Backbone as a ProteinNet text record, in pm:
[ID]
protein_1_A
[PRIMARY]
XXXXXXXXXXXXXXXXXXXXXXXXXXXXXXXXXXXXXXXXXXXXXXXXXXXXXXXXXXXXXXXXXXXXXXXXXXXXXXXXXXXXXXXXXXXXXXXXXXXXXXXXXXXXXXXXXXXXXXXX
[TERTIARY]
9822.2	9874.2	9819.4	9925.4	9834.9	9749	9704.8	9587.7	9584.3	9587.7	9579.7	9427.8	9480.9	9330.2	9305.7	9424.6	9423.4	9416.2	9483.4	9473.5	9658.5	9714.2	9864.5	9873.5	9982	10006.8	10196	10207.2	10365.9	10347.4	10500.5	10459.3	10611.7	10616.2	10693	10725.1	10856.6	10868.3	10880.8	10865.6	10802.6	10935.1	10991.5	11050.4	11043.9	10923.8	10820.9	10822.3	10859.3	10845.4	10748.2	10651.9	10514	10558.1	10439.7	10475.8	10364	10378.9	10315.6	10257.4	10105.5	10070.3	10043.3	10027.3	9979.8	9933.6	9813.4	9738.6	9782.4	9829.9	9877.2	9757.1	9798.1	9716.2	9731.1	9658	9686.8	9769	9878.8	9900.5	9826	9829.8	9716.3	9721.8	9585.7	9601.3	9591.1	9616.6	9637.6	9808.3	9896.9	10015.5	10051.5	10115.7	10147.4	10251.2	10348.6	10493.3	10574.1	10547.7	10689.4	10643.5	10496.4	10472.4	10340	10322	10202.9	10140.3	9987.8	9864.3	9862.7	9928	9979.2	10062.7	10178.8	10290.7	10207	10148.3	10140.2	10049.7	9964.7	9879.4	9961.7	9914	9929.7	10053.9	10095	10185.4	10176.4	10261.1	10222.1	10244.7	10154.5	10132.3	10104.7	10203.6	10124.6	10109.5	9980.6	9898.3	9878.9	9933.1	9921.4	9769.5	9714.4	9630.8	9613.3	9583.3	9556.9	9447.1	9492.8	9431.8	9413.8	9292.5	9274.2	9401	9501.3	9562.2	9492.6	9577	9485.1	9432.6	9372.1	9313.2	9470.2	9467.7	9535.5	9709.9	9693.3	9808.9	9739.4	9823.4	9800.5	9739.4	9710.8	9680.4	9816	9825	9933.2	9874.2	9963.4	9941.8	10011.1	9897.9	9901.4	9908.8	10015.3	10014	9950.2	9894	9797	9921.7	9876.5	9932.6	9830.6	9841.5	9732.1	9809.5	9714.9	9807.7	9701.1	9772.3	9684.9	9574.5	9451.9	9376.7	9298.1	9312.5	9265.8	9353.3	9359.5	9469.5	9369.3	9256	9191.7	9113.5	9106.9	9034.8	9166.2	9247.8	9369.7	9381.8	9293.6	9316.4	9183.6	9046.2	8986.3	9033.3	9076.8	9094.1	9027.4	8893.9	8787.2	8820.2	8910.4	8884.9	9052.9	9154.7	9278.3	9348.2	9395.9	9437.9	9295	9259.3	9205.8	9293	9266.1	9389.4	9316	9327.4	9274.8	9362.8	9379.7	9406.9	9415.3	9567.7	9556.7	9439.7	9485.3	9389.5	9307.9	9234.8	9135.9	9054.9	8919.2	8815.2	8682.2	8557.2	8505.8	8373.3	8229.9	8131.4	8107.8	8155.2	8083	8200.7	8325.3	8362	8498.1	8487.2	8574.2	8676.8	8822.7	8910	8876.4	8908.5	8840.3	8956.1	8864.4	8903.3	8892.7	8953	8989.9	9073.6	9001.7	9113.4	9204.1	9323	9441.4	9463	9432	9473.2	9541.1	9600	9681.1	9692.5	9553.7	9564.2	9597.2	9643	9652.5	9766.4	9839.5	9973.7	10056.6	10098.7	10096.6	10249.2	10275.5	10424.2	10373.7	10491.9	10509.2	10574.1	10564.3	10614.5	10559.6	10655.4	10550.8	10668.9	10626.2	10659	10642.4	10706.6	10643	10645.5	10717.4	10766.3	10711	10609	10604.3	10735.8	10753	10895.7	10886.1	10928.8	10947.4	10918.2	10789.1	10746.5	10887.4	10863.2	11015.2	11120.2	11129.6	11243.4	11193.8	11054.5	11027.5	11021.4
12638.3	12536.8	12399	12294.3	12107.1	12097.6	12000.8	11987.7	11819.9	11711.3	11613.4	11576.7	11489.9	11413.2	11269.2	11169.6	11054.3	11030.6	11050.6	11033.2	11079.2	10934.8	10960.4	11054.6	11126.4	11227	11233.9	11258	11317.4	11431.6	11519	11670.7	11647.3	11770.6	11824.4	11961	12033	12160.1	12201.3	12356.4	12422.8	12545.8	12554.7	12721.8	12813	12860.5	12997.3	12979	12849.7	12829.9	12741.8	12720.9	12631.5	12505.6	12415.6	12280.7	12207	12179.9	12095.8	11921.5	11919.1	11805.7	11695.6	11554.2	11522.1	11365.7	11314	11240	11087.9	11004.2	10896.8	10762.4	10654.8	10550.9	10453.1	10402.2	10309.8	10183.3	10157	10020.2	9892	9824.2	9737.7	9610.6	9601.7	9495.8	9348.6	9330	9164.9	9224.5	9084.5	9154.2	9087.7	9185.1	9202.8	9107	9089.8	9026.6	9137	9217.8	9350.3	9498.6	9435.5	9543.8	9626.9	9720.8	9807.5	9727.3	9768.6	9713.8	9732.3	9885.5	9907.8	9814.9	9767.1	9703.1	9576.3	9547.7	9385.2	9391.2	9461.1	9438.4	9364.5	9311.4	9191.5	9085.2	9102.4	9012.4	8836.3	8735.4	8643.5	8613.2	8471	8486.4	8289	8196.6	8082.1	8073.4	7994.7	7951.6	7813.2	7765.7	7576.7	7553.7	7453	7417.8	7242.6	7266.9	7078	7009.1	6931.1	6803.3	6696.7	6621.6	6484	6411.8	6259.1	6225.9	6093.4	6016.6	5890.2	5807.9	5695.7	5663	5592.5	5602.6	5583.1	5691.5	5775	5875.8	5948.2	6057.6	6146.6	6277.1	6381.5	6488.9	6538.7	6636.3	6713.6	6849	6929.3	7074.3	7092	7118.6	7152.8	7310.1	7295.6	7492.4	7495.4	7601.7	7695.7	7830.3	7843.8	7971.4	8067.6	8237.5	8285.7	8444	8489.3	8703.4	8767.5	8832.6	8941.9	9067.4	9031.2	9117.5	9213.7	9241.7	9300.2	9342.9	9467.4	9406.7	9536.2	9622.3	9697.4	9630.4	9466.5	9484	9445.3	9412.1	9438.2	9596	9680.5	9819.2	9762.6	9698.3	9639.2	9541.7	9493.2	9340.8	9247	9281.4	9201	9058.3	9094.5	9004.3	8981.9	9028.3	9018.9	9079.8	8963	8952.3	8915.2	8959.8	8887.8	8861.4	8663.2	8632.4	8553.2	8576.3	8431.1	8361.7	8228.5	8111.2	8073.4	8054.2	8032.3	7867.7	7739.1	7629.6	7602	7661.8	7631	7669.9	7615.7	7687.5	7639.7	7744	7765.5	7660.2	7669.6	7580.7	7602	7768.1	7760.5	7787.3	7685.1	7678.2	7792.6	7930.7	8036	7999.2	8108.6	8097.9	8133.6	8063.3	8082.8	8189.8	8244.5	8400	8370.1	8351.1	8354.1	8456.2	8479.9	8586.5	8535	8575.5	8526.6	8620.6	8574.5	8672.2	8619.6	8655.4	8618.2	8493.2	8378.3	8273.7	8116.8	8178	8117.7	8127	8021.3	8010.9	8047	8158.6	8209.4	8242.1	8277.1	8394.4	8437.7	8537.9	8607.4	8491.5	8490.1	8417.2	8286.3	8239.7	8078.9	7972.9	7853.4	7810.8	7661.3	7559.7	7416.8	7355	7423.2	7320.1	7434.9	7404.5	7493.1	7502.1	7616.5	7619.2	7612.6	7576.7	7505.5	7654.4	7662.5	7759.5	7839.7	7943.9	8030.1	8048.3	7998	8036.3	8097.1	8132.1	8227.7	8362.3
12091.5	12182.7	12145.7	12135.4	12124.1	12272.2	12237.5	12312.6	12340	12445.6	12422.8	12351.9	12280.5	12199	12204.5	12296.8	12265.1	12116.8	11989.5	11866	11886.8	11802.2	11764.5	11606.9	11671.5	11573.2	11542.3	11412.6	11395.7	11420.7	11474.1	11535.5	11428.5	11307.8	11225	11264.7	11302.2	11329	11189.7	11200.8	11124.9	11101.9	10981.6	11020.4	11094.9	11090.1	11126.4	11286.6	11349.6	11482.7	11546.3	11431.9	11492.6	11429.1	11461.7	11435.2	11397.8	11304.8	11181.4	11210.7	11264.1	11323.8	11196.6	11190.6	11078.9	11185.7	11167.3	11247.9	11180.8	11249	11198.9	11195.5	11160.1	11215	11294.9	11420.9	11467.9	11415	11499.7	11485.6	11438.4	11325.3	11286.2	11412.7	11467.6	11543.9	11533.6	11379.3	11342.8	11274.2	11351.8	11349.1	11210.3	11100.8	10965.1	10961.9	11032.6	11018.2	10977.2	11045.2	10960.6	10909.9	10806.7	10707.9	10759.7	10647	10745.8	10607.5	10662.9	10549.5	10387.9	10399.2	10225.7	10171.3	10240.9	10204.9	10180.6	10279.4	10228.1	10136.5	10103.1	9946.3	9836.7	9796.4	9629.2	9650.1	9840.5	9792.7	9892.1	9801.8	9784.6	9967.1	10014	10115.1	10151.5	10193.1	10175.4	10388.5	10369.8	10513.5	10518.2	10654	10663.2	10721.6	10695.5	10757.5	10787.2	10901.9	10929	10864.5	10808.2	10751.5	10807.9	10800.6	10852	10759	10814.9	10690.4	10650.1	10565.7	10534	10648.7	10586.2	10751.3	10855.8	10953.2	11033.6	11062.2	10955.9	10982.1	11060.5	11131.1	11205.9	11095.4	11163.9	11109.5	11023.7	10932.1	10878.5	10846.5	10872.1	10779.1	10673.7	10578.9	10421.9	10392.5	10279.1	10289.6	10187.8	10193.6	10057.9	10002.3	9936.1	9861.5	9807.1	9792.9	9754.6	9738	9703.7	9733.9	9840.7	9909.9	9976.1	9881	9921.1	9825.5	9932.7	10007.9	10107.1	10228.2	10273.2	10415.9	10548	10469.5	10548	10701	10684.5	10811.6	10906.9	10891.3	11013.7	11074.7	11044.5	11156.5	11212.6	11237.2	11310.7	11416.9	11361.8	11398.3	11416.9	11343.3	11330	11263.4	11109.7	10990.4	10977.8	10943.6	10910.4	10756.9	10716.8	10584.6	10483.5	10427.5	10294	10178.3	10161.7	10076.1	10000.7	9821.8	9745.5	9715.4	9763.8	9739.7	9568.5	9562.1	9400.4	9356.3	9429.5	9411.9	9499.3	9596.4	9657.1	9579.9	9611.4	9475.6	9601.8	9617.6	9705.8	9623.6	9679	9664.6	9543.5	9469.4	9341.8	9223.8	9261.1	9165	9166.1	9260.5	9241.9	9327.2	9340.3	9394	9568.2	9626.8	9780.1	9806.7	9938	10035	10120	10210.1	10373.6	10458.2	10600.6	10609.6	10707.8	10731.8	10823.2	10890.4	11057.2	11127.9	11233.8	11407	11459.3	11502.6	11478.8	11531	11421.1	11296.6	11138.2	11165.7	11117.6	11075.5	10907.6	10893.8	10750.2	10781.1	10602.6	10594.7	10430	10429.5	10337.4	10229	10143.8	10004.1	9982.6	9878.9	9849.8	9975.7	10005.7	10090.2	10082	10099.1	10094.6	10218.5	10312.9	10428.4	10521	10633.8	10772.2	10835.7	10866.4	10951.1	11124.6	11185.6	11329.8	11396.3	11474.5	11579.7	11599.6	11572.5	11645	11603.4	11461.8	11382.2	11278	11225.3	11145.8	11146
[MASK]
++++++++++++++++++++++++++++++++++++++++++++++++++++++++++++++++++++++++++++++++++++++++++++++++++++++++++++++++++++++++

């Protein structure tokens, strides 16, 4: 007989009459845009960020571009995406890592223009 476990499971019937459990994984709780954590591995990923502008412009957001090299801490939801940035380059010179999670403004592909809240 199943047994509740609080743990999501697929239930597969079975020929023989029984039924074939297989333990799934939580929903990642930094939301992917679509994909599960496998999917989004290696792919390209650009993120805006605000910039001071020259003196007397307002702020702007600048997009980065980078690949997903990480996507394990989105079943935490501690950390998110881990993404290196193709031209950011960190204090010592390397490609910087940041992670993007629900409060970053990102998408999937390369990108030049932020797109207007709500139509992405």
């Amino acid at each position: 007989p199943l047994r509740p476990t609080g743990q999501l499971v697929s239930l597969q019937p079975q020929l023989d009459g029984s039924w074939k459990s297989e333990r799934l994984s939580a929903a990642p709780l930094v939301d992917l845009h679509g994909l599960t954590p496998a999917e989004a591995m290696g792919r390209r990923v650009t993120a805006w960020y605000e910039e001071e502008g020259a003196e007397g412009e307002p702020p702007r957001d600048v997009p980065y571009s980078g690949h997903v090299i990480d996507s394990s801490g989105c079943q935490s939801g501690k950390r998110g995406l881990s993404v290196r940035f193709d031209y950011a380059l960190d204090e010592a010179g390397a490609q910087e890592e940041l992670y993007l999670g629900n409060d970053d403004d990102w998408l999937y592909g390369l990108h030049a223009m932020k797109p207007e809240r709500g139509s992405a």
